[in-house]
PDB file of C-alpha atoms in Angstrom:
ATOM      1  CA  MET N  29     -38.356  82.710   3.377  1.00 77.00           C
ATOM      2  CA  ASP N  30     -37.159  79.314   4.286  1.00 83.00           C
ATOM      3  CA  ASP N  31     -33.188  79.431   5.313  1.00 85.00           C
ATOM      4  CA  ILE N  32     -32.488  76.514   2.914  1.00 80.00           C
ATOM      5  CA  VAL N  33     -33.931  78.795  -0.078  1.00 77.00           C
ATOM      6  CA  LYS N  34     -31.913  81.817   1.406  1.00 81.00           C
ATOM      7  CA  ALA N  35     -28.742  79.463   1.014  1.00 81.00           C
ATOM      8  CA  ALA N  36     -29.517  78.475  -2.487  1.00 76.00           C
ATOM      9  CA  LEU N  37     -30.017  82.052  -3.617  1.00 72.00           C
ATOM     10  CA  ALA N  38     -26.510  82.691  -2.090  1.00 78.00           C
ATOM     11  CA  LYS N  39     -24.776  79.662  -3.620  1.00 77.00           C
ATOM     12  CA  TRP N  40     -26.541  79.949  -7.392  1.00 72.00           C
ATOM     13  CA  PRO N  41     -27.470  83.674  -7.624  1.00 73.00           C
ATOM     14  CA  SER N  42     -27.966  83.558 -11.634  1.00 78.00           C
ATOM     15  CA  VAL N  43     -30.492  80.670 -12.222  1.00 81.00           C
ATOM     16  CA  PRO N  44     -32.661  81.932 -15.029  1.00 87.00           C
ATOM     17  CA  HIS N  45     -36.277  82.584 -13.838  1.00 92.00           C
ATOM     18  CA  CYS N  46     -39.343  80.408 -14.437  1.00 94.00           C
ATOM     19  CA  TYR N  47     -42.516  81.290 -16.372  1.00 96.00           C
ATOM     20  CA  ASP N  48     -45.854  79.817 -17.056  1.00 95.00           C
ATOM     21  CA  TRP N  49     -45.168  76.633 -15.055  1.00 95.00           C
ATOM     22  CA  LEU N  50     -47.157  77.499 -11.424  1.00 98.00           C
ATOM     23  CA  ALA N  51     -50.550  79.169 -11.305  1.00 98.00           C
ATOM     24  CA  LEU N  52     -52.912  80.153  -8.430  1.00 98.00           C
ATOM     25  CA  ASP N  53     -56.731  79.763  -9.149  1.00 98.00           C
ATOM     26  CA  ALA N  54     -59.610  81.839  -7.610  1.00 97.00           C
ATOM     27  CA  ARG N  55     -60.042  78.996  -4.699  1.00 97.00           C
ATOM     28  CA  GLY N  56     -56.345  79.190  -3.476  1.00 98.00           C
ATOM     29  CA  ASP N  57     -55.280  76.055  -5.286  1.00 98.00           C
ATOM     30  CA  TRP N  58     -51.795  75.859  -6.947  1.00 98.00           C
ATOM     31  CA  TYR N  59     -51.603  74.358 -10.326  1.00 98.00           C
ATOM     32  CA  MET N  60     -48.603  73.068 -12.130  1.00 97.00           C
ATOM     33  CA  ARG N  61     -48.642  73.679 -15.828  1.00 96.00           C
ATOM     34  CA  ASP N  62     -46.618  71.368 -18.177  1.00 94.00           C
ATOM     35  CA  ASP N  63     -45.593  72.005 -21.458  1.00 94.00           C
ATOM     36  CA  ARG N  64     -48.733  70.167 -22.973  1.00 94.00           C
ATOM     37  CA  THR N  65     -50.968  72.242 -20.699  1.00 95.00           C
ATOM     38  CA  GLN N  66     -49.274  75.579 -21.773  1.00 94.00           C
ATOM     39  CA  ALA N  67     -49.641  74.631 -25.373  1.00 94.00           C
ATOM     40  CA  ALA N  68     -53.240  74.167 -24.933  1.00 95.00           C
ATOM     41  CA  GLY N  69     -53.853  77.687 -23.689  1.00 93.00           C
ATOM     42  CA  ARG N  70     -53.402  80.564 -21.164  1.00 91.00           C
ATOM     43  CA  PHE N  71     -54.273  80.202 -17.521  1.00 94.00           C
ATOM     44  CA  PRO N  72     -56.997  79.669 -16.208  1.00 92.00           C
ATOM     45  CA  HIS N  73     -58.373  77.416 -19.306  1.00 91.00           C
ATOM     46  CA  PRO N  74     -56.818  74.979 -19.342  1.00 93.00           C
ATOM     47  CA  LYS N  75     -55.464  74.934 -15.455  1.00 95.00           C
ATOM     48  CA  GLY N  76     -52.812  72.032 -15.360  1.00 95.00           C
ATOM     49  CA  SER N  77     -52.468  69.791 -12.589  1.00 97.00           C
ATOM     50  CA  ARG N  78     -53.661  70.857  -9.120  1.00 97.00           C
ATOM     51  CA  ILE N  79     -51.128  70.375  -6.411  1.00 98.00           C
ATOM     52  CA  LEU N  80     -52.376  67.971  -3.411  1.00 97.00           C
ATOM     53  CA  HIS N  81     -49.025  67.479  -1.285  1.00 97.00           C
ATOM     54  CA  ASP N  82     -49.723  69.106   1.494  1.00 97.00           C
ATOM     55  CA  LYS N  83     -45.944  69.634   2.378  1.00 97.00           C
ATOM     56  CA  LEU N  84     -45.546  71.395  -1.169  1.00 97.00           C
ATOM     57  CA  ASN N  85     -48.211  73.489  -0.805  1.00 97.00           C
ATOM     58  CA  GLU N  86     -46.873  74.568   2.426  1.00 97.00           C
ATOM     59  CA  PHE N  87     -43.590  75.165   0.850  1.00 96.00           C
ATOM     60  CA  ILE N  88     -44.856  77.315  -1.955  1.00 97.00           C
ATOM     61  CA  GLY N  89     -46.883  79.221   0.654  1.00 97.00           C
ATOM     62  CA  ARG N  90     -43.861  79.967   2.738  1.00 96.00           C
ATOM     63  CA  ASN N  91     -41.683  81.250  -0.023  1.00 95.00           C
ATOM     64  CA  TYR N  92     -44.494  83.073  -2.074  1.00 98.00           C
ATOM     65  CA  GLU N  93     -43.438  86.993  -2.599  1.00 97.00           C
ATOM     66  CA  ALA N  94     -43.829  89.625  -5.302  1.00 97.00           C
ATOM     67  CA  ASP N  95     -41.245  91.504  -7.151  1.00 96.00           C
ATOM     68  CA  ASP N  96     -41.178  95.216  -7.717  1.00 95.00           C
ATOM     69  CA  ALA N  97     -43.013  95.085 -10.644  1.00 95.00           C
ATOM     70  CA  GLY N  98     -46.120  93.101  -8.800  1.00 97.00           C
ATOM     71  CA  CYS N  99     -45.607  90.011 -10.351  1.00 97.00           C
ATOM     72  CA  TRP N 100     -45.808  86.862  -7.644  1.00 98.00           C
ATOM     73  CA  PHE N 101     -43.578  84.249  -7.797  1.00 97.00           C
ATOM     74  CA  PHE N 102     -42.398  81.295  -5.343  1.00 96.00           C
ATOM     75  CA  GLN N 103     -38.834  81.212  -4.781  1.00 93.00           C
ATOM     76  CA  ASN N 104     -37.825  77.543  -5.372  1.00 90.00           C
ATOM     77  CA  GLY N 105     -34.382  77.389  -4.172  1.00 86.00           C
ATOM     78  CA  PRO N 106     -32.190  79.720  -6.150  1.00 87.00           C
ATOM     79  CA  GLN N 107     -35.000  80.000  -9.148  1.00 90.00           C
ATOM     80  CA  ARG N 108     -37.739  82.183  -8.961  1.00 93.00           C
ATOM     81  CA  VAL N 109     -40.965  80.649 -10.205  1.00 97.00           C
ATOM     82  CA  TYR N 110     -43.284  83.080 -11.541  1.00 98.00           C
ATOM     83  CA  VAL N 111     -47.121  82.494 -10.759  1.00 98.00           C
ATOM     84  CA  GLU N 112     -50.045  82.957 -13.206  1.00 98.00           C
ATOM     85  CA  LEU N 113     -52.936  84.526 -11.201  1.00 98.00           C
ATOM     86  CA  GLU N 114     -56.488  83.707 -12.162  1.00 98.00           C
ATOM     87  CA  ALA N 115     -57.926  86.867  -9.950  1.00 98.00           C
ATOM     88  CA  ALA N 116     -55.433  88.147  -7.344  1.00 98.00           C
ATOM     89  CA  PRO N 117     -52.411  87.435  -5.335  1.00 98.00           C
ATOM     90  CA  TRP N 118     -54.554  86.267  -2.461  1.00 98.00           C
ATOM     91  CA  VAL N 119     -57.473  84.339  -1.743  1.00 98.00           C
ATOM     92  CA  TRP N 120     -58.752  85.136   1.726  1.00 98.00           C
ATOM     93  CA  ARG N 121     -60.362  82.741   4.048  1.00 98.00           C
ATOM     94  CA  LEU N 122     -62.652  84.213   6.891  1.00 97.00           C
ATOM     95  CA  ALA N 123     -63.636  83.065  10.307  1.00 95.00           C
ATOM     96  CA  PRO N 124     -66.311  84.382  12.311  1.00 89.00           C
ATOM     97  CA  GLN N 125     -65.689  85.908  15.644  1.00 87.00           C
ATOM     98  CA  ALA N 126     -67.983  87.041  18.656  1.00 82.00           C
ATOM     99  CA  ALA N 127     -67.555  90.472  17.384  1.00 83.00           C
ATOM    100  CA  MET N 128     -67.624  91.763  13.830  1.00 85.00           C
ATOM    101  CA  PRO N 129     -65.483  91.871  11.574  1.00 93.00           C
ATOM    102  CA  PRO N 130     -64.656  88.428  10.955  1.00 96.00           C
ATOM    103  CA  ALA N 131     -60.822  87.219  11.096  1.00 96.00           C
ATOM    104  CA  VAL N 132     -59.007  87.087   7.678  1.00 98.00           C
ATOM    105  CA  SER N 133     -56.171  84.839   6.632  1.00 98.00           C
ATOM    106  CA  SER N 134     -54.660  83.912   3.250  1.00 98.00           C
ATOM    107  CA  HIS N 135     -54.671  80.653   1.312  1.00 98.00           C
ATOM    108  CA  THR N 136     -51.021  80.125   2.632  1.00 97.00           C
ATOM    109  CA  GLY N 137     -52.166  80.880   6.206  1.00 96.00           C
ATOM    110  CA  ARG N 138     -50.873  84.179   6.605  1.00 97.00           C
ATOM    111  CA  GLU N 139     -52.926  86.563   8.951  1.00 97.00           C
ATOM    112  CA  ALA N 140     -54.239  89.568   7.580  1.00 98.00           C
ATOM    113  CA  ARG N 141     -55.904  92.793   8.533  1.00 97.00           C
ATOM    114  CA  PHE N 142     -58.692  94.181   6.900  1.00 97.00           C
ATOM    115  CA  ARG N 143     -58.521  97.713   4.810  1.00 97.00           C
ATOM    116  CA  SER N 144     -60.871  97.806   2.308  1.00 98.00           C
ATOM    117  CA  ALA N 145     -63.719  95.765   0.429  1.00 98.00           C
ATOM    118  CA  TRP N 146     -64.226  95.760  -3.099  1.00 98.00           C
ATOM    119  CA  LEU N 147     -67.000  94.357  -5.540  1.00 98.00           C
ATOM    120  CA  ASP N 148     -66.172  93.844  -8.985  1.00 98.00           C
ATOM    121  CA  ASP N 149     -68.369  93.969 -12.181  1.00 98.00           C
ATOM    122  CA  ALA N 150     -68.997  90.079 -11.741  1.00 97.00           C
ATOM    123  CA  GLY N 151     -70.210  90.041  -8.297  1.00 97.00           C
ATOM    124  CA  ARG N 152     -66.922  88.730  -6.578  1.00 98.00           C
ATOM    125  CA  LEU N 153     -65.850  90.378  -3.555  1.00 98.00           C
ATOM    126  CA  PHE N 154     -62.305  91.502  -2.952  1.00 98.00           C
ATOM    127  CA  LEU N 155     -60.472  92.671   0.169  1.00 98.00           C
ATOM    128  CA  GLU N 156     -57.476  95.075   0.358  1.00 98.00           C
ATOM    129  CA  CYS N 157     -55.658  93.986   3.572  1.00 98.00           C
ATOM    130  CA  ASP N 158     -52.155  94.869   5.070  1.00 98.00           C
ATOM    131  CA  ILE N 159     -50.350  92.020   3.381  1.00 97.00           C
ATOM    132  CA  GLY N 160     -52.045  92.556   0.096  1.00 98.00           C
ATOM    133  CA  PHE N 161     -55.013  92.377  -2.200  1.00 98.00           C
ATOM    134  CA  GLY N 162     -57.114  88.935  -2.838  1.00 98.00           C
ATOM    135  CA  LEU N 163     -60.458  87.560  -3.501  1.00 98.00           C
ATOM    136  CA  VAL N 164     -62.754  86.133  -0.729  1.00 98.00           C
ATOM    137  CA  HIS N 165     -63.109  82.648  -1.076  1.00 98.00           C
ATOM    138  CA  THR N 166     -66.440  81.458  -2.226  1.00 97.00           C
ATOM    139  CA  LEU N 167     -67.220  79.244   0.695  1.00 97.00           C
ATOM    140  CA  ASP N 168     -66.943  82.244   2.803  1.00 97.00           C
ATOM    141  CA  SER N 169     -69.435  84.528   1.021  1.00 96.00           C
ATOM    142  CA  ALA N 170     -72.043  84.332   3.653  1.00 96.00           C
ATOM    143  CA  ILE N 171     -69.416  85.437   6.447  1.00 96.00           C
ATOM    144  CA  ALA N 172     -68.244  88.339   4.254  1.00 97.00           C
ATOM    145  CA  ALA N 173     -72.198  89.397   3.634  1.00 96.00           C
ATOM    146  CA  ASP N 174     -72.819  89.283   7.280  1.00 95.00           C
ATOM    147  CA  ALA N 175     -69.540  91.871   7.942  1.00 96.00           C
ATOM    148  CA  ILE N 176     -70.768  94.140   5.054  1.00 96.00           C
ATOM    149  CA  GLU N 177     -74.529  94.028   6.484  1.00 95.00           C
ATOM    150  CA  ALA N 178     -73.178  95.043   9.911  1.00 94.00           C
ATOM    151  CA  GLY N 179     -71.377  97.881   8.551  1.00 95.00           C
ATOM    152  CA  SER N 180     -67.823  96.394   9.354  1.00 94.00           C
ATOM    153  CA  TRP N 181     -66.675  96.405   5.656  1.00 96.00           C
ATOM    154  CA  PRO N 182     -67.679  99.348   3.823  1.00 96.00           C
ATOM    155  CA  LEU N 183     -67.966  98.081   0.303  1.00 97.00           C
ATOM    156  CA  GLU N 184     -66.889  99.891  -2.915  1.00 98.00           C
ATOM    157  CA  GLU N 185     -67.102  98.806  -6.602  1.00 98.00           C
ATOM    158  CA  MET N 186     -64.670  98.717  -9.383  1.00 98.00           C
ATOM    159  CA  PRO N 187     -64.241  96.737 -12.658  1.00 98.00           C
ATOM    160  CA  PHE N 188     -62.290  93.757 -12.516  1.00 98.00           C
ATOM    161  CA  ALA N 189     -60.078  94.941 -15.359  1.00 98.00           C
ATOM    162  CA  LEU N 190     -59.011  97.970 -13.406  1.00 98.00           C
ATOM    163  CA  MET N 191     -58.063  96.256 -10.174  1.00 98.00           C
ATOM    164  CA  PRO N 192     -54.363  94.685 -10.980  1.00 98.00           C
ATOM    165  CA  ALA N 193     -53.177  98.238 -11.743  1.00 98.00           C
ATOM    166  CA  ARG N 194     -54.954  99.790  -8.919  1.00 98.00           C
ATOM    167  CA  PHE N 195     -53.706  97.658  -6.223  1.00 98.00           C
ATOM    168  CA  GLY N 196     -50.157  96.788  -7.879  1.00 98.00           C
ATOM    169  CA  TYR N 197     -50.420  93.268  -9.174  1.00 98.00           C
ATOM    170  CA  THR N 198     -49.805  91.286 -12.389  1.00 97.00           C
ATOM    171  CA  LEU N 199     -52.137  88.531 -13.355  1.00 98.00           C
ATOM    172  CA  SER N 200     -49.694  87.272 -15.761  1.00 97.00           C
ATOM    173  CA  PRO N 201     -45.882  87.539 -15.387  1.00 96.00           C
ATOM    174  CA  ALA N 202     -45.455  85.417 -18.569  1.00 92.00           C
ATOM    175  CA  ALA N 203     -47.818  87.680 -20.859  1.00 88.00           C
ATOM    176  CA  ASN N 204     -46.086  90.923 -19.306  1.00 80.00           C
ATOM    177  CA  ARG N 205     -42.756  89.432 -19.873  1.00 79.00           C
ATOM    178  CA  ALA N 206     -43.556  88.974 -23.941  1.00 64.00           C
ATOM    179  CA  ARG N 207     -44.746  92.574 -23.849  1.00 62.00           C
ATOM    180  CA  THR N 208     -41.616  94.039 -22.740  1.00 53.00           C
TER     181      THR N 208
END
């Protein structure tokens, strides 16, 4: 977490949390969801406005964490902005190496170490890594297929509906909050 964010938390510890205004899609893109977008439906349809500003994306990525309930958020100064997830808290990018397996990094640029590979009922590939659970970016499917075929990543199957509970994350903190 950025030092400026830590200082803001110390100065204003009781700022209310924010829900349903920020989302992460299955390609690792952040989306702002204004009142009109929220009124039109739950994420990911409609998504909202994609955040294109590189420095803002980097700031969100550096201050992206999960709470004890598996709800992911962006700590924006003193305010915790909870993130609606399309598929998982991380979107993995893969880089081929001379020897298998490929290098794994998150949509925020954090390096990760592979633990297990999972195929859901829609044919999407997820990886459990040392920093968490995420979806392999569609552009890296060929690299992932090579790792699976080489035996570097043994593949297990699980219905998508079971993945959040199994891997300890919440797709919609806003919906979860409404149920409690």
